[in-house]
Amino acid sequence: MHKPATVPPTGSVGTVETRFLDLPEPVPLECGRELSGVRVAYETYGSLSPARDNVILICHALSGDAHAAGISAAATTTAGTRDGFAAEDRDGSAGASLGWWDGMIGPGKAFDTERYFIISTNLLGGCRGTTGPRSTNPGTGLPYGPDFPVITVADMVRTQRRFLDRLGIERLAAVAGGSLGGMQALEWAVLFPDQVDAIVVIASTHALHPQGVAWNAIAREAIMGDPAWQGGRYHGTGRTPDAGMGVARMVGHVTYLSGPALEAKFARRLQASEQIRHTLTEPEFAVESYLNHQAASFVKRFDANTYLYMSRALTYFDLARQHGDGSLKHALEGVLARTLLIAFSSDWLYPPSASDEIADALRSLGKPVDYHLIEAPYGHDSFLLEEARQIPIVRQFLEDGIQTTMRTATP
Amino acid sequence: MHKPATVPPTGSVGTVETRFLDLPEPVPLECGRELSGVRVAYETYGSLSPARDNVILICHALSGDAHAAGISAAATTTAGTRDGFAAEDRDGSAGASLGWWDGMIGPGKAFDTERYFIISTNLLGGCRGTTGPRSTNPGTGLPYGPDFPVITVADMVRTQRRFLDRLGIERLAAVAGGSLGGMQALEWAVLFPDQVDAIVVIASTHALHPQGVAWNAIAREAIMGDPAWQGGRYHGTGRTPDAGMGVARMVGHVTYLSGPALEAKFARRLQASEQIRHTLTEPEFAVESYLNHQAASFVKRFDANTYLYMSRALTYFDLARQHGDGSLKHALEGVLARTLLIAFSSDWLYPPSASDEIADALRSLGKPVDYHLIEAPYGHDSFLLEEARQIPIVRQFLEDGIQTTMRTATP
């Protein structure tokens, strides 16, 4: 799969392609329904060891996809898949084809492709190759749209489990992700405790706080309130709820960043002149233009219904409610994986307090947990921007695991 | 004007009526245009002293109106004018006809009607009686809609100045308000320094921070992106941008409250059952239902265009840019009014840091400033909810002014 890149960036996995795998059996879902004909889009980086014991599953966040590392062989179809500041501001035009976590995955990086076989899938419900609301409903021959079942993080994880079964991979050396991706890592450790050696949970939570639930509800309301959404049956009508999606994306962006980060980047700078122009409808402040730009580029690449389903899944996620009768400690009782938690001081959407709670619950159960709170100003987006500071933490954590395994294997 | 209420609440100004006054001359605006035939809606409480030296002007916030105190004689037309938690949660049904700052205005209250003559006007651009985008454009005979000029806080204040001229009131003992109302108080002190003895600036700022600018831009985008907005010419079409207004209001609500307040009030409680129902479109969490309710009640009582104009005015407000060539200290050089600043610890929309900056600038100029930071959990809405703690502060501040005046008058 790894074609050599023409000019490979330092530490890059090179040029990559997204591949697809069809699950032969229906996937049962938490809502009671099941999905037939599920296709999973995925990429892999590095080589599978003969013992098949070096697999790390990478899980993406709300608007990500399977293209986590390297340069896409089909760059035009994966343009701008990175979230937040990272996509447009840091990578510039090069970012258009670069995987969303390329800084973390590759030779010598946090998830070292010289040692690990990295697998990244597009989530169930996604719009980048894995079966989702835009896919054809085999029962009708039309896109699912709002008839797609309401899925949960557990459904995403069970789909990943079945996908890995098809690849002949039983155990995972680690599951890793940020935000919604971190929720999947936690869910893996709870659902399949004896199949995951370690989880890497970055800028995530065991349950979104009510303000986060509110932001997500507002984003969904913006989309569903757009008449072009048409009850979710917009496919084939020539109209898409771009206005609502744009507002949803703007809300997302502001919550992904910290107030001080916006202050540092934009302050109250005007966009076009030194003086206000007394305009009601045109962007006037630089921060307004920035949000407009983010909205316009997002609606071109992302499916509104997928946004709704992902947003709903991450608000539903609640380890204590799902698995612990309301107790987080109880929910985590069966976890066997070593846990790495990374939180960022300025992340107010997935605040450090949530990681504190996970760490406390695991420690009170006597389970191994490694928790790093990184002082960083960029809010939730820090998980994509502060890669340099995460790399040694993740490398050390994974290295410790190998040491532990070796000690266990050769007493 | 003060008819006795059937059952007057303790310390109430009783039953009140909104009155109207037409300005005979056109009002020149900062954008270069002028408005003819401006009508101002207002209420007054208490009695004007023979020396006309006991007048306090109360300025409302984004979605307020002239009905600041007492029970409206036309309760059905002023239902739910209070913002935030206050309107629905604390006052219950009684709040429907109660002025938005009734806890602060009345006999023995912060703005004591036994001593002061309180005047409250609906702002220029409003939709509750004062000329605004819903008013008839005398040039066309149709509602202004988007042809209404883009107004600023200074325009609001100059309109208040002309309105007071008509009442024969030259000096103000104080100008007071929270949020956008506090901006008006500051603008008064800068524009008319020799006509204002004191300003009371609560939960406000000299310039909204860029995150606040962003939230306002998102709210306006939600409204303008609603096809029912029709470029602002929705009056008479039978359609109003309720969906967009609802989203705007939801964004507003979440920014008016603190995360901990939402946690305390809603946590992750489900609305209808113990188990999630796997619904995409229905509210599932209590906080979602709450926001839906707030949105639905707001769109019934407020004009979308007024929301846009008010939102734009408060994002434009920037004392340093307007009056100080970028320097807040320079902007405040001419202020003669004594200043009372009140900020709330959990207010992240109008954070205490902004009040710190105003206090620092005034002190460095040797001007009298009294600054109180109140520890309160309710976010920006604290200015409506924490009345009991503001009352002694405001009373003392106003009393100090009388002492100063007496000392000056009788050396």
PDB file of C-alpha atoms in Angstrom, chain B residues 57-64 100-101 123 153 156-157 160 175-188 199-205 310 314 317 350 380 383:
ATOM      1  CA  LEU B  57     -31.432  56.784  33.413  1.00  0.00           C
ATOM      2  CA  ILE B  58     -31.695  52.998  33.200  1.00  0.00           C
ATOM      3  CA  CYS B  59     -30.356  51.377  30.014  1.00  0.00           C
ATOM      4  CA  HIS B  60     -31.412  47.922  28.963  1.00  0.00           C
ATOM      5  CA  ALA B  61     -29.469  45.074  27.366  1.00  0.00           C
ATOM      6  CA  LEU B  62     -29.815  43.311  24.011  1.00  0.00           C
ATOM      7  CA  SER B  63     -33.336  41.992  24.349  1.00  0.00           C
ATOM      8  CA  GLY B  64     -34.811  44.277  26.979  1.00  0.00           C
ATOM      9  CA  TRP B 100     -36.808  43.177  33.831  1.00  0.00           C
ATOM     10  CA  TRP B 101     -34.956  44.931  36.706  1.00  0.00           C
ATOM     11  CA  LEU B 123     -33.231  51.679  22.813  1.00  0.00           C
ATOM     12  CA  VAL B 153     -24.149  52.588  21.138  1.00  0.00           C
ATOM     13  CA  MET B 156     -28.478  55.086  21.202  1.00  0.00           C
ATOM     14  CA  VAL B 157     -27.028  57.472  23.752  1.00  0.00           C
ATOM     15  CA  GLN B 160     -31.509  59.277  24.848  1.00  0.00           C
ATOM     16  CA  VAL B 175     -26.813  56.363  34.147  1.00  0.00           C
ATOM     17  CA  ALA B 176     -26.984  52.650  34.921  1.00  0.00           C
ATOM     18  CA  GLY B 177     -27.172  49.376  33.075  1.00  0.00           C
ATOM     19  CA  GLY B 178     -25.851  45.859  32.681  1.00  0.00           C
ATOM     20  CA  SER B 179     -24.205  44.338  29.620  1.00  0.00           C
ATOM     21  CA  LEU B 180     -25.127  46.489  26.585  1.00  0.00           C
ATOM     22  CA  GLY B 181     -26.757  48.775  29.151  1.00  0.00           C
ATOM     23  CA  GLY B 182     -23.388  49.245  30.849  1.00  0.00           C
ATOM     24  CA  MET B 183     -21.861  50.150  27.494  1.00  0.00           C
ATOM     25  CA  GLN B 184     -24.408  52.954  27.207  1.00  0.00           C
ATOM     26  CA  ALA B 185     -23.508  54.214  30.677  1.00  0.00           C
ATOM     27  CA  LEU B 186     -19.834  54.330  29.678  1.00  0.00           C
ATOM     28  CA  GLU B 187     -20.671  56.051  26.408  1.00  0.00           C
ATOM     29  CA  TRP B 188     -22.713  58.661  28.303  1.00  0.00           C
ATOM     30  CA  ILE B 199     -22.372  55.820  36.020  1.00  0.00           C
ATOM     31  CA  VAL B 200     -23.218  52.314  37.180  1.00  0.00           C
ATOM     32  CA  VAL B 201     -21.655  49.775  34.826  1.00  0.00           C
ATOM     33  CA  ILE B 202     -22.614  46.181  35.604  1.00  0.00           C
ATOM     34  CA  ALA B 203     -21.346  43.024  33.897  1.00  0.00           C
ATOM     35  CA  SER B 204     -20.161  45.103  31.003  1.00  0.00           C
ATOM     36  CA  THR B 205     -17.045  46.017  29.094  1.00  0.00           C
ATOM     37  CA  MET B 310     -28.442  45.350  18.660  1.00  0.00           C
ATOM     38  CA  LEU B 314     -22.591  45.871  20.874  1.00  0.00           C
ATOM     39  CA  PHE B 317     -18.701  49.249  20.811  1.00  0.00           C
ATOM     40  CA  TYR B 350     -18.278  40.050  29.936  1.00  0.00           C
ATOM     41  CA  HIS B 380     -23.363  36.826  32.769  1.00  0.00           C
ATOM     42  CA  PHE B 383     -26.453  40.698  36.897  1.00  0.00           C
TER      43      PHE B 383
END
